[in-house]
Amino acid sequence: MAAEMILPENFRAAGLACGIKENQSTFDLSLFVSETPCSGAGVFTQNQVCGAPVKVSRERVPADSIRAVIINSGNANACTGERGIEDARWMTQQVASGLDVDENQVLVCSTGIIGHFLPRSPIEVGIPEAIRQLDSDSKGFLNAARGMMTTDTVPKQATRTLLVGGKTVRVSGVAKGAAMIAPNMATMLSVILTDASLDPSQTDQMLRHAVDRSFNCVSVEGHTSTSDTVILLANGAAGSGSYSEQELSELQAVIDEVAVELGQAIIRDAEGADHFITIEVAGTQLRAEAFEIAQTIANDALVKTAIAGSDPNWGRIVSAIGRTSVKLTEQDIVLHINGTLIYKSGVPAEFDEQSVSDGIRQNREVSIEVQLPFGEASVVFWTSDLTQEYVRLNSEYTT
């Protein structure tokens, strides 16, 4: 039985349909609010073409007084010029007015089709209703997760608890994403909330650590979008005071877990995908080298189509490794697919190709393990296969 998704102490959430999307009954607005000021941090897209909400929110964090995050789906408010900036700020003003806080205490995210001006009328009606519906229960949390969705087929939530200083601390998060997914920062939206007591610097450091090991380690097709945002808010409701290094380390591990679960949920929901692929690269001198190899394999169209066809085509994987900037030869590579030794010391191993192919075909989970002899660094990366259905869905997205 799945664990109940619960918000941390003194957080409330809501989600609803306000009419941004063509289907007027589909949820398209989400609101997260803390009853007290939060330490807030954000990690945003590295795409130089970024949405207006990214520009507005990026100016407001890190900070020690964030109170809310407003998110709309169905419209990315990207490539919309000065009007887009005005619309993003207007959204924060509408929330601030309803909550009686300063607009700079409100962060904003938008996701959906690029290049369309934000429709103010439905949002102007929707924000007061979202404020009215704010609740600390699991239903409010679920509705907020639904309001962020675009092509997602399921809402994405995660929650964990731990004891810090003798008090129960909760970390809960939501994410949206199913395509246009690539690291730097991963193409999606996520809000992670905790009632732990952190200052803005700690919040920023913990978020970046978590993102580097989760959202930056997922990719569907290598496209970094205009709207990528991950926000971490910490309101201290579980008890004020400083934590020891050990307690901070334990809290970091839990924030990482929530981020990894959300990142993996995005890959599991990848549009039209048949396989969830885990790529483990170990034995490099630097983590950046293992990351480059894993990312190159994950984004290689030939590798992804081979998995879609249940074809253990190891040549494509070895070739992808070889075209990175990591100095190596074919003799340095050891490759396993689903636990079967496929390639070692520059030559293919003896294995039953039909059995490996059947294993890929009959299971959604696929593992690719690469071992190198140079050091102790490693990375785990997640991706999906590339199917005809993915191509169909994305070819029809705006038409």
JSON list of C-alpha atoms in Angstrom, two decimals, residues 93-170:
[
{"chain": "A", "resi": 93, "resn": "GLN", "atom": "CA", "xyz": [1.04, 40.20, -7.03]},
{"chain": "A", "resi": 94, "resn": "GLN", "atom": "CA", "xyz": [-2.34, 38.45, -7.20]},
{"chain": "A", "resi": 95, "resn": "VAL", "atom": "CA", "xyz": [-1.17, 35.78, -4.75]},
{"chain": "A", "resi": 96, "resn": "ALA", "atom": "CA", "xyz": [0.52, 38.33, -2.48]},
{"chain": "A", "resi": 97, "resn": "SER", "atom": "CA", "xyz": [-2.63, 40.42, -2.32]},
{"chain": "A", "resi": 98, "resn": "GLY", "atom": "CA", "xyz": [-4.75, 37.42, -1.40]},
{"chain": "A", "resi": 99, "resn": "LEU", "atom": "CA", "xyz": [-2.33, 36.29, 1.31]},
{"chain": "A", "resi": 100, "resn": "ASP", "atom": "CA", "xyz": [-1.50, 39.82, 2.53]},
{"chain": "A", "resi": 101, "resn": "VAL", "atom": "CA", "xyz": [2.25, 39.39, 1.93]},
{"chain": "A", "resi": 102, "resn": "ASP", "atom": "CA", "xyz": [4.82, 41.18, -0.24]},
{"chain": "A", "resi": 103, "resn": "GLU", "atom": "CA", "xyz": [5.00, 40.12, -3.89]},
{"chain": "A", "resi": 104, "resn": "ASN", "atom": "CA", "xyz": [8.73, 39.39, -3.51]},
{"chain": "A", "resi": 105, "resn": "GLN", "atom": "CA", "xyz": [7.75, 36.65, -1.05]},
{"chain": "A", "resi": 106, "resn": "VAL", "atom": "CA", "xyz": [5.99, 34.77, -3.87]},
{"chain": "A", "resi": 107, "resn": "LEU", "atom": "CA", "xyz": [7.73, 32.62, -6.50]},
{"chain": "A", "resi": 108, "resn": "VAL", "atom": "CA", "xyz": [6.17, 31.74, -9.85]},
{"chain": "A", "resi": 109, "resn": "CYS", "atom": "CA", "xyz": [6.47, 28.89, -12.35]},
{"chain": "A", "resi": 110, "resn": "SER", "atom": "CA", "xyz": [4.74, 28.24, -15.67]},
{"chain": "A", "resi": 111, "resn": "THR", "atom": "CA", "xyz": [4.76, 25.21, -17.95]},
{"chain": "A", "resi": 112, "resn": "GLY", "atom": "CA", "xyz": [3.15, 24.40, -21.27]},
{"chain": "A", "resi": 113, "resn": "ILE", "atom": "CA", "xyz": [3.26, 25.71, -24.81]},
{"chain": "A", "resi": 114, "resn": "ILE", "atom": "CA", "xyz": [5.97, 28.27, -25.60]},
{"chain": "A", "resi": 115, "resn": "GLY", "atom": "CA", "xyz": [5.24, 31.61, -27.29]},
{"chain": "A", "resi": 116, "resn": "HIS", "atom": "CA", "xyz": [1.64, 32.22, -26.20]},
{"chain": "A", "resi": 117, "resn": "PHE", "atom": "CA", "xyz": [0.73, 35.15, -23.97]},
{"chain": "A", "resi": 118, "resn": "LEU", "atom": "CA", "xyz": [-0.57, 34.19, -20.55]},
{"chain": "A", "resi": 119, "resn": "PRO", "atom": "CA", "xyz": [-4.39, 34.46, -20.30]},
{"chain": "A", "resi": 120, "resn": "ARG", "atom": "CA", "xyz": [-4.98, 36.68, -17.27]},
{"chain": "A", "resi": 121, "resn": "SER", "atom": "CA", "xyz": [-8.75, 36.35, -16.95]},
{"chain": "A", "resi": 122, "resn": "PRO", "atom": "CA", "xyz": [-8.97, 32.69, -15.85]},
{"chain": "A", "resi": 123, "resn": "ILE", "atom": "CA", "xyz": [-5.94, 33.08, -13.60]},
{"chain": "A", "resi": 124, "resn": "GLU", "atom": "CA", "xyz": [-7.43, 36.19, -11.97]},
{"chain": "A", "resi": 125, "resn": "VAL", "atom": "CA", "xyz": [-10.44, 34.08, -11.03]},
{"chain": "A", "resi": 126, "resn": "GLY", "atom": "CA", "xyz": [-8.42, 30.98, -10.20]},
{"chain": "A", "resi": 127, "resn": "ILE", "atom": "CA", "xyz": [-5.92, 32.44, -7.73]},
{"chain": "A", "resi": 128, "resn": "PRO", "atom": "CA", "xyz": [-8.50, 33.61, -5.14]},
{"chain": "A", "resi": 129, "resn": "GLU", "atom": "CA", "xyz": [-10.25, 30.25, -5.44]},
{"chain": "A", "resi": 130, "resn": "ALA", "atom": "CA", "xyz": [-6.93, 28.42, -4.94]},
{"chain": "A", "resi": 131, "resn": "ILE", "atom": "CA", "xyz": [-6.30, 30.53, -1.83]},
{"chain": "A", "resi": 132, "resn": "ARG", "atom": "CA", "xyz": [-9.79, 29.64, -0.58]},
{"chain": "A", "resi": 133, "resn": "GLN", "atom": "CA", "xyz": [-9.13, 25.93, -1.16]},
{"chain": "A", "resi": 134, "resn": "LEU", "atom": "CA", "xyz": [-5.75, 25.85, 0.56]},
{"chain": "A", "resi": 135, "resn": "ASP", "atom": "CA", "xyz": [-5.51, 22.87, 2.89]},
{"chain": "A", "resi": 136, "resn": "SER", "atom": "CA", "xyz": [-2.87, 20.95, 4.79]},
{"chain": "A", "resi": 137, "resn": "ASP", "atom": "CA", "xyz": [-4.43, 17.57, 4.02]},
{"chain": "A", "resi": 138, "resn": "SER", "atom": "CA", "xyz": [-3.34, 15.01, 1.46]},
{"chain": "A", "resi": 139, "resn": "LYS", "atom": "CA", "xyz": [-6.11, 16.03, -0.95]},
{"chain": "A", "resi": 140, "resn": "GLY", "atom": "CA", "xyz": [-4.80, 19.59, -1.23]},
{"chain": "A", "resi": 141, "resn": "PHE", "atom": "CA", "xyz": [-1.29, 18.23, -1.81]},
{"chain": "A", "resi": 142, "resn": "LEU", "atom": "CA", "xyz": [-2.51, 15.84, -4.53]},
{"chain": "A", "resi": 143, "resn": "ASN", "atom": "CA", "xyz": [-4.54, 18.55, -6.25]},
{"chain": "A", "resi": 144, "resn": "ALA", "atom": "CA", "xyz": [-1.50, 20.82, -6.32]},
{"chain": "A", "resi": 145, "resn": "ALA", "atom": "CA", "xyz": [0.51, 18.01, -7.96]},
{"chain": "A", "resi": 146, "resn": "ARG", "atom": "CA", "xyz": [-2.28, 17.63, -10.55]},
{"chain": "A", "resi": 147, "resn": "GLY", "atom": "CA", "xyz": [-2.39, 21.34, -11.33]},
{"chain": "A", "resi": 148, "resn": "MET", "atom": "CA", "xyz": [1.24, 21.27, -12.54]},
{"chain": "A", "resi": 149, "resn": "MET", "atom": "CA", "xyz": [0.73, 18.50, -15.09]},
{"chain": "A", "resi": 150, "resn": "THR", "atom": "CA", "xyz": [0.93, 18.96, -18.87]},
{"chain": "A", "resi": 151, "resn": "THR", "atom": "CA", "xyz": [1.56, 15.73, -20.79]},
{"chain": "A", "resi": 152, "resn": "ASP", "atom": "CA", "xyz": [2.13, 13.81, -17.55]},
{"chain": "A", "resi": 153, "resn": "THR", "atom": "CA", "xyz": [-0.14, 10.80, -17.15]},
{"chain": "A", "resi": 154, "resn": "VAL", "atom": "CA", "xyz": [0.12, 10.71, -13.34]},
{"chain": "A", "resi": 155, "resn": "PRO", "atom": "CA", "xyz": [0.81, 13.25, -10.57]},
{"chain": "A", "resi": 156, "resn": "LYS", "atom": "CA", "xyz": [4.27, 12.90, -9.05]},
{"chain": "A", "resi": 157, "resn": "GLN", "atom": "CA", "xyz": [4.71, 13.13, -5.27]},
{"chain": "A", "resi": 158, "resn": "ALA", "atom": "CA", "xyz": [7.20, 11.92, -2.67]},
{"chain": "A", "resi": 159, "resn": "THR", "atom": "CA", "xyz": [7.49, 12.26, 1.09]},
{"chain": "A", "resi": 160, "resn": "ARG", "atom": "CA", "xyz": [9.90, 11.22, 3.84]},
{"chain": "A", "resi": 161, "resn": "THR", "atom": "CA", "xyz": [10.25, 11.74, 7.59]},
{"chain": "A", "resi": 162, "resn": "LEU", "atom": "CA", "xyz": [13.27, 11.62, 9.89]},
{"chain": "A", "resi": 163, "resn": "LEU", "atom": "CA", "xyz": [14.21, 12.57, 13.43]},
{"chain": "A", "resi": 164, "resn": "VAL", "atom": "CA", "xyz": [16.42, 15.64, 13.74]},
{"chain": "A", "resi": 165, "resn": "GLY", "atom": "CA", "xyz": [17.30, 16.88, 17.22]},
{"chain": "A", "resi": 166, "resn": "GLY", "atom": "CA", "xyz": [14.67, 14.59, 18.68]},
{"chain": "A", "resi": 167, "resn": "LYS", "atom": "CA", "xyz": [11.90, 16.11, 16.55]},
{"chain": "A", "resi": 168, "resn": "THR", "atom": "CA", "xyz": [10.12, 14.69, 13.51]},
{"chain": "A", "resi": 169, "resn": "VAL", "atom": "CA", "xyz": [11.02, 16.51, 10.31]},
{"chain": "A", "resi": 170, "resn": "ARG", "atom": "CA", "xyz": [9.16, 15.95, 7.04]}
]
